[in-house]
Amino acid sequence: MKDVYLFSGFLGSGKTSMLTNVIKQLKERNLKPAVIMNELGKLPFDSQTVEEDIPLKEMLEGCICCSGSEKTEAQIQTLLLNEDFDVLIIETTGAAHPVEALDAVYSPLFADQLNIKGIVTVADSKLWLERESLTPQVRSLFLEQIRHAHLLLANKMDLLSESEQAKVIFEMQGINSHAFILQTTNGQVSYKLLENLQATSRISKDDIHSAKIGKHLHLSSLLIEFNKSYTQQQIEDWIKTLPSTVYRIKGYIPVEGVKNPMLFQYAYGLVQWLPEYIKMPAKVVLIGENVDEVKVIDE
């Protein structure tokens, strides 16, 4: 299993400084990193900070989320097939929503090869205090990046007074009480903190049953494997029982009377079924809040 970290945060928040520092710590531990960098510009400025001996995939003029998720899956598959590495770091653009970014990383094709450790968000503390000056859309994304983090770096603390520092931490804790909040300068974080994260749960289904597994986390995933077929109606009835905190489901589900497991996607209450012409692994990935409490499909 390869450990995977997703680095989130606005442009200029300190993500690249954190990336450079974490890579250095990995090398000191004799761990081999690989990096996927997702940038909105045409020139890979940030990727120039990654040393030549580190496997690097760049996604230019695109987003790791939504329409870019297939590209991300292809990049990860290429790394898994062709590169020798221990830890994968995915640096998202400042415009990526954490849930969308996670969705791009979780593919039933390689979910059992990756251990998604979590989302590390770098937040510009000075910008936080000035967030009312942002447009409503940008401010909302800023809040979402903080709310869904597993580890939150309140960065640029050296630019604030003690009272401002206290205000930032108090307010961020109000937005995300689940994450450990670290006060940082230049995005410096100990790799030990990253190692303690865990956002992936896994269940193997031999029969239909209910399950409570994994650790209690704010935003996490659940991998479900199927060893029998269902009707589409059975699956859709099960979907209706899921809490609203399940944001995404994608994967392949064996359907009665259909030769190959069908491609299944769920987002924002909408279900999509598509035929698949080759036999894909019968498994789906759920993404949401506290998905370890989700009840697996019952008859």
Short mmCIF file of C-alpha atoms in Angstrom, two decimals:
data_model
loop_
_atom_site.label_atom_id
_atom_site.label_comp_id
_atom_site.label_asym_id
_atom_site.label_seq_id
_atom_site.Cartn_x
_atom_site.Cartn_y
_atom_site.Cartn_z
CA MET A 1 0.00 0.00 0.00
CA LYS A 2 1.26 3.46 -0.94
CA ASP A 3 0.54 6.34 1.43
CA VAL A 4 -1.12 9.32 -0.28
CA TYR A 5 -1.39 12.90 0.99
CA LEU A 6 -3.48 15.63 -0.59
CA PHE A 7 -2.09 19.14 -0.05
CA SER A 8 -4.75 21.84 -0.22
CA GLY A 9 -4.70 25.61 0.12
CA PHE A 10 -4.90 28.89 -1.74
CA LEU A 11 -2.22 30.13 -4.11
CA GLY A 12 0.44 31.80 -1.99
CA SER A 13 -0.61 30.09 1.23
CA GLY A 14 2.65 28.15 1.55
CA LYS A 15 1.80 24.77 -0.04
CA THR A 16 4.96 24.60 -2.11
CA SER A 17 7.17 25.45 0.89
CA MET A 18 5.47 22.63 2.80
CA LEU A 19 5.92 20.25 -0.15
CA THR A 20 9.63 21.00 -0.40
CA ASN A 21 10.10 20.52 3.34
CA VAL A 22 8.12 17.24 3.46
CA ILE A 23 10.08 15.83 0.51
CA LYS A 24 13.30 16.59 2.39
CA GLN A 25 11.99 14.75 5.48
CA LEU A 26 10.91 11.75 3.40
CA LYS A 27 14.39 11.45 1.89
CA GLU A 28 15.95 11.63 5.35
CA ARG A 29 13.81 8.58 6.23
CA ASN A 30 14.87 6.78 3.04
CA LEU A 31 11.30 6.96 1.72
CA LYS A 32 10.82 7.61 -1.99
CA PRO A 33 8.25 10.31 -2.80
CA ALA A 34 6.29 10.83 -6.01
CA VAL A 35 4.41 14.05 -6.76
CA ILE A 36 1.39 15.06 -8.83
CA MET A 37 1.12 18.82 -9.21
CA ASN A 38 -2.10 20.37 -10.43
CA GLU A 39 -1.66 23.88 -11.74
CA LEU A 40 -4.02 26.29 -13.46
CA GLY A 41 -1.36 28.05 -15.53
CA LYS A 42 0.40 26.98 -18.71
CA LEU A 43 3.88 26.93 -17.22
CA PRO A 44 4.80 24.57 -14.37
CA PHE A 45 6.44 27.14 -12.11
CA ASP A 46 5.85 25.24 -8.87
CA SER A 47 7.08 21.94 -10.30
CA GLN A 48 10.54 23.44 -10.73
CA THR A 49 10.92 23.09 -6.97
CA VAL A 50 10.73 19.29 -7.21
CA GLU A 51 14.09 17.59 -7.64
CA GLU A 52 14.82 15.70 -10.83
CA ASP A 53 15.08 12.26 -9.23
CA ILE A 54 11.50 12.41 -7.91
CA PRO A 55 8.74 10.99 -10.15
CA LEU A 56 6.57 13.97 -11.13
CA LYS A 57 3.30 14.25 -13.02
CA GLU A 58 1.97 17.68 -13.96
CA MET A 59 -1.55 18.68 -14.88
CA LEU A 60 -1.48 22.06 -16.59
CA GLU A 61 -4.51 24.14 -17.57
CA GLY A 62 -6.77 21.73 -15.78
CA CYS A 63 -8.34 20.89 -12.47
CA ILE A 64 -7.74 17.80 -10.39
CA CYS A 65 -11.49 17.71 -9.80
CA CYS A 66 -14.57 17.32 -12.02
CA SER A 67 -13.54 16.91 -15.67
CA GLY A 68 -9.91 16.43 -14.69
CA SER A 69 -10.53 13.43 -12.45
CA GLU A 70 -9.96 10.95 -15.30
CA LYS A 71 -6.60 12.58 -16.01
CA THR A 72 -5.67 12.27 -12.36
CA GLU A 73 -6.60 8.58 -12.35
CA ALA A 74 -4.45 8.04 -15.44
CA GLN A 75 -1.51 9.86 -13.83
CA ILE A 76 -1.77 7.74 -10.68
CA GLN A 77 -2.06 4.51 -12.70
CA THR A 78 1.05 5.47 -14.69
CA LEU A 79 2.99 6.10 -11.48
CA LEU A 80 1.85 2.80 -9.97
CA LEU A 81 2.87 0.88 -13.09
CA ASN A 82 6.13 2.60 -13.95
CA GLU A 83 7.64 4.15 -10.84
CA ASP A 84 9.08 2.88 -7.59
CA PHE A 85 7.85 5.09 -4.74
CA ASP A 86 6.63 4.87 -1.15
CA VAL A 87 4.62 8.06 -0.70
CA LEU A 88 2.50 10.01 -3.18
CA ILE A 89 1.88 13.72 -2.62
CA ILE A 90 -0.82 15.44 -4.67
CA GLU A 91 -0.69 19.22 -4.61
CA THR A 92 -4.02 20.68 -5.72
CA THR A 93 -4.65 24.11 -7.16
CA GLY A 94 -5.87 26.80 -4.81
CA ALA A 95 -9.19 26.58 -6.66
CA ALA A 96 -9.86 22.92 -5.85
CA HIS A 97 -12.63 21.97 -3.44
CA PRO A 98 -11.34 19.27 -1.06
CA VAL A 99 -14.23 16.85 -1.71
CA GLU A 100 -13.80 17.15 -5.47
CA ALA A 101 -10.07 16.67 -5.16
CA LEU A 102 -10.47 13.54 -3.02
CA ASP A 103 -12.99 12.21 -5.51
CA ALA A 104 -10.38 12.42 -8.25
CA VAL A 105 -7.93 10.36 -6.21
CA TYR A 106 -10.29 7.53 -5.29
CA SER A 107 -10.66 5.06 -8.13
CA PRO A 108 -11.94 1.51 -7.61
CA LEU A 109 -9.23 0.46 -10.08
CA PHE A 110 -6.44 1.08 -7.58
CA ALA A 111 -8.19 1.86 -4.29
CA ASP A 112 -6.73 -1.28 -2.71
CA GLN A 113 -3.20 -0.11 -3.59
CA LEU A 114 -3.46 3.32 -1.97
CA ASN A 115 -3.75 4.36 1.63
CA ILE A 116 -5.22 7.88 1.56
CA LYS A 117 -3.78 9.43 4.70
CA GLY A 118 -5.72 12.69 4.47
CA ILE A 119 -6.06 16.29 3.40
CA VAL A 120 -3.44 18.73 4.68
CA THR A 121 -4.67 22.30 4.23
CA VAL A 122 -2.31 25.26 4.44
CA ALA A 123 -4.24 28.40 5.40
CA ASP A 124 -2.80 31.91 5.13
CA SER A 125 -3.53 33.28 8.62
CA LYS A 126 -3.24 36.90 7.53
CA LEU A 127 -5.68 36.29 4.68
CA TRP A 128 -8.02 34.61 7.15
CA LEU A 129 -8.24 37.80 9.19
CA GLU A 130 -8.92 39.73 5.97
CA ARG A 131 -11.35 37.19 4.48
CA GLU A 132 -14.25 39.64 4.39
CA SER A 133 -12.42 41.40 1.57
CA LEU A 134 -12.68 38.27 -0.60
CA THR A 135 -15.52 37.65 -3.04
CA PRO A 136 -18.30 35.43 -1.59
CA GLN A 137 -17.28 32.51 -3.83
CA VAL A 138 -13.61 32.67 -2.87
CA ARG A 139 -14.44 33.12 0.80
CA SER A 140 -16.74 30.09 0.68
CA LEU A 141 -14.00 27.94 -0.88
CA PHE A 142 -11.53 29.17 1.75
CA LEU A 143 -13.92 28.02 4.48
CA GLU A 144 -14.48 24.64 2.79
CA GLN A 145 -10.75 23.98 2.47
CA ILE A 146 -10.42 24.60 6.20
CA ARG A 147 -13.58 22.69 7.18
CA HIS A 148 -12.58 19.46 5.41
CA ALA A 149 -8.92 19.31 6.44
CA HIS A 150 -7.58 16.41 8.48
CA LEU A 151 -4.53 18.48 9.40
CA LEU A 152 -4.65 22.27 9.26
CA LEU A 153 -1.60 24.51 9.07
CA ALA A 154 -2.32 28.05 10.22
CA ASN A 155 0.59 29.48 8.25
CA LYS A 156 2.38 32.87 8.27
CA MET A 157 1.92 33.19 12.02
CA ASP A 158 5.09 35.30 12.14
CA LEU A 159 3.17 38.14 10.47
CA LEU A 160 0.59 38.37 13.29
CA SER A 161 0.53 39.72 16.83
CA GLU A 162 -0.15 37.30 19.72
CA SER A 163 -3.76 38.42 20.00
CA GLU A 164 -4.25 37.97 16.23
CA GLN A 165 -2.70 34.50 16.43
CA ALA A 166 -5.11 33.50 19.18
CA LYS A 167 -8.05 34.88 17.20
CA VAL A 168 -7.08 32.86 14.11
CA ILE A 169 -6.80 29.57 16.02
CA PHE A 170 -10.06 30.15 17.92
CA GLU A 171 -11.99 30.94 14.73
CA MET A 172 -10.50 28.06 12.73
CA GLN A 173 -11.34 25.63 15.53
CA GLY A 174 -14.91 26.87 15.25
CA ILE A 175 -14.92 25.92 11.56
CA ASN A 176 -13.15 22.56 11.98
CA SER A 177 -13.05 21.02 15.45
CA HIS A 178 -11.83 17.66 14.08
CA ALA A 179 -8.48 18.71 12.64
CA PHE A 180 -5.27 19.25 14.53
CA ILE A 181 -4.34 22.91 14.00
CA LEU A 182 -0.63 23.65 13.82
CA GLN A 183 0.73 27.20 13.93
CA THR A 184 3.44 27.44 11.28
CA THR A 185 5.90 29.70 9.50
CA ASN A 186 6.97 28.87 5.93
CA GLY A 187 4.76 25.76 5.97
CA GLN A 188 7.11 23.80 8.24
CA VAL A 189 5.42 20.61 9.50
CA SER A 190 6.85 17.44 11.05
CA TYR A 191 6.28 14.33 8.97
CA LYS A 192 5.29 12.52 12.18
CA LEU A 193 2.08 14.56 12.22
CA LEU A 194 1.28 13.50 8.67
CA GLU A 195 1.95 9.84 9.48
CA ASN A 196 -0.74 9.88 12.16
CA LEU A 197 -3.48 10.84 9.69
CA GLN A 198 -5.86 8.20 8.35
CA ALA A 199 -8.75 8.90 5.96
CA THR A 200 -9.31 5.47 4.43
CA SER A 201 -11.56 2.67 5.67
CA ARG A 202 -12.03 -0.67 3.95
CA ILE A 203 -14.65 -3.41 4.06
CA SER A 204 -14.77 -6.69 2.16
CA LYS A 205 -18.30 -8.03 1.66
CA ASP A 206 -18.93 -11.75 1.43
CA ASP A 207 -22.63 -11.35 2.18
CA ILE A 208 -25.05 -8.50 2.77
CA HIS A 209 -24.62 -7.15 6.27
CA SER A 210 -24.35 -3.99 8.28
CA ALA A 211 -20.96 -2.75 9.42
CA LYS A 212 -19.37 -0.10 11.55
CA ILE A 213 -15.68 0.14 10.85
CA GLY A 214 -12.76 2.48 10.74
CA LYS A 215 -11.93 5.56 12.72
CA HIS A 216 -14.25 8.49 13.33
CA LEU A 217 -13.12 11.17 10.90
CA HIS A 218 -14.62 14.28 9.45
CA LEU A 219 -14.05 13.57 5.75
CA SER A 220 -13.14 10.00 4.90
CA SER A 221 -13.71 7.13 2.50
CA LEU A 222 -15.07 3.61 2.52
CA LEU A 223 -14.18 0.90 0.01
CA ILE A 224 -16.90 -1.75 -0.48
CA GLU A 225 -16.32 -4.92 -2.47
CA PHE A 226 -19.23 -6.91 -3.89
CA ASN A 227 -19.30 -10.70 -4.23
CA LYS A 228 -22.88 -11.05 -5.51
CA SER A 229 -25.19 -9.28 -7.94
CA TYR A 230 -28.07 -6.90 -7.20
CA THR A 231 -30.86 -5.31 -9.16
CA GLN A 232 -30.46 -1.64 -9.95
CA GLN A 233 -33.55 -0.96 -7.84
CA GLN A 234 -31.98 -2.65 -4.80
CA ILE A 235 -28.92 -0.43 -5.11
CA GLU A 236 -30.96 2.75 -5.62
CA ASP A 237 -33.18 1.90 -2.61
CA TRP A 238 -30.01 1.48 -0.54
CA ILE A 239 -28.70 4.83 -1.80
CA LYS A 240 -31.87 6.52 -0.51
CA THR A 241 -31.09 5.27 3.01
CA LEU A 242 -27.65 6.88 3.09
CA PRO A 243 -27.13 10.06 5.10
CA SER A 244 -26.72 13.37 3.27
CA THR A 245 -23.10 13.42 4.42
CA VAL A 246 -22.23 10.83 1.74
CA TYR A 247 -21.10 13.14 -1.05
CA ARG A 248 -19.77 10.76 -3.68
CA ILE A 249 -19.97 7.10 -4.70
CA LYS A 250 -18.23 5.69 -7.74
CA GLY A 251 -17.17 2.30 -8.93
CA TYR A 252 -18.51 -0.89 -10.52
CA ILE A 253 -21.52 -2.84 -9.27
CA PRO A 254 -22.55 -6.35 -10.42
CA VAL A 255 -26.14 -6.17 -11.71
CA GLU A 256 -28.41 -9.18 -12.15
CA GLY A 257 -28.72 -10.18 -15.80
CA VAL A 258 -25.82 -7.96 -16.93
CA LYS A 259 -22.55 -9.60 -18.00
CA ASN A 260 -20.05 -7.12 -16.58
CA PRO A 261 -20.32 -4.94 -13.46
CA MET A 262 -21.86 -1.59 -14.45
CA LEU A 263 -20.17 1.75 -13.91
CA PHE A 264 -22.02 3.50 -11.07
CA GLN A 265 -21.73 7.13 -10.01
CA TYR A 266 -23.57 9.11 -7.35
CA ALA A 267 -23.23 12.81 -6.53
CA TYR A 268 -25.55 15.37 -4.96
CA GLY A 269 -28.50 12.97 -4.91
CA LEU A 270 -28.16 11.99 -8.58
CA VAL A 271 -27.48 8.42 -9.72
CA GLN A 272 -25.89 7.39 -13.01
CA TRP A 273 -25.54 3.87 -14.47
CA LEU A 274 -23.39 3.17 -17.53
CA PRO A 275 -22.64 -0.17 -19.24
CA GLU A 276 -19.07 -1.42 -19.07
CA TYR A 277 -17.73 -3.59 -21.89
CA ILE A 278 -14.86 -5.21 -20.03
CA LYS A 279 -14.98 -6.93 -16.66
CA MET A 280 -14.01 -4.38 -14.04
CA PRO A 281 -13.47 -5.04 -10.29
CA ALA A 282 -16.79 -5.16 -8.43
CA LYS A 283 -16.16 -2.47 -5.87
CA VAL A 284 -17.20 1.10 -5.07
CA VAL A 285 -15.67 3.93 -3.08
CA LEU A 286 -17.81 6.18 -0.84
CA ILE A 287 -16.59 9.65 0.13
CA GLY A 288 -18.20 11.69 2.87
CA GLU A 289 -18.21 12.58 6.53
CA ASN A 290 -17.94 9.72 9.04
CA VAL A 291 -18.60 7.10 6.36
CA ASP A 292 -17.44 4.41 8.78
CA GLU A 293 -20.99 4.54 10.19
CA VAL A 294 -22.68 3.91 6.83
CA LYS A 295 -24.83 0.79 6.73
CA VAL A 296 -23.86 -1.53 3.91
CA ILE A 297 -26.72 -2.54 1.59
CA ASP A 298 -29.37 -4.78 3.19
CA GLU A 299 -31.93 -6.98 1.49
#
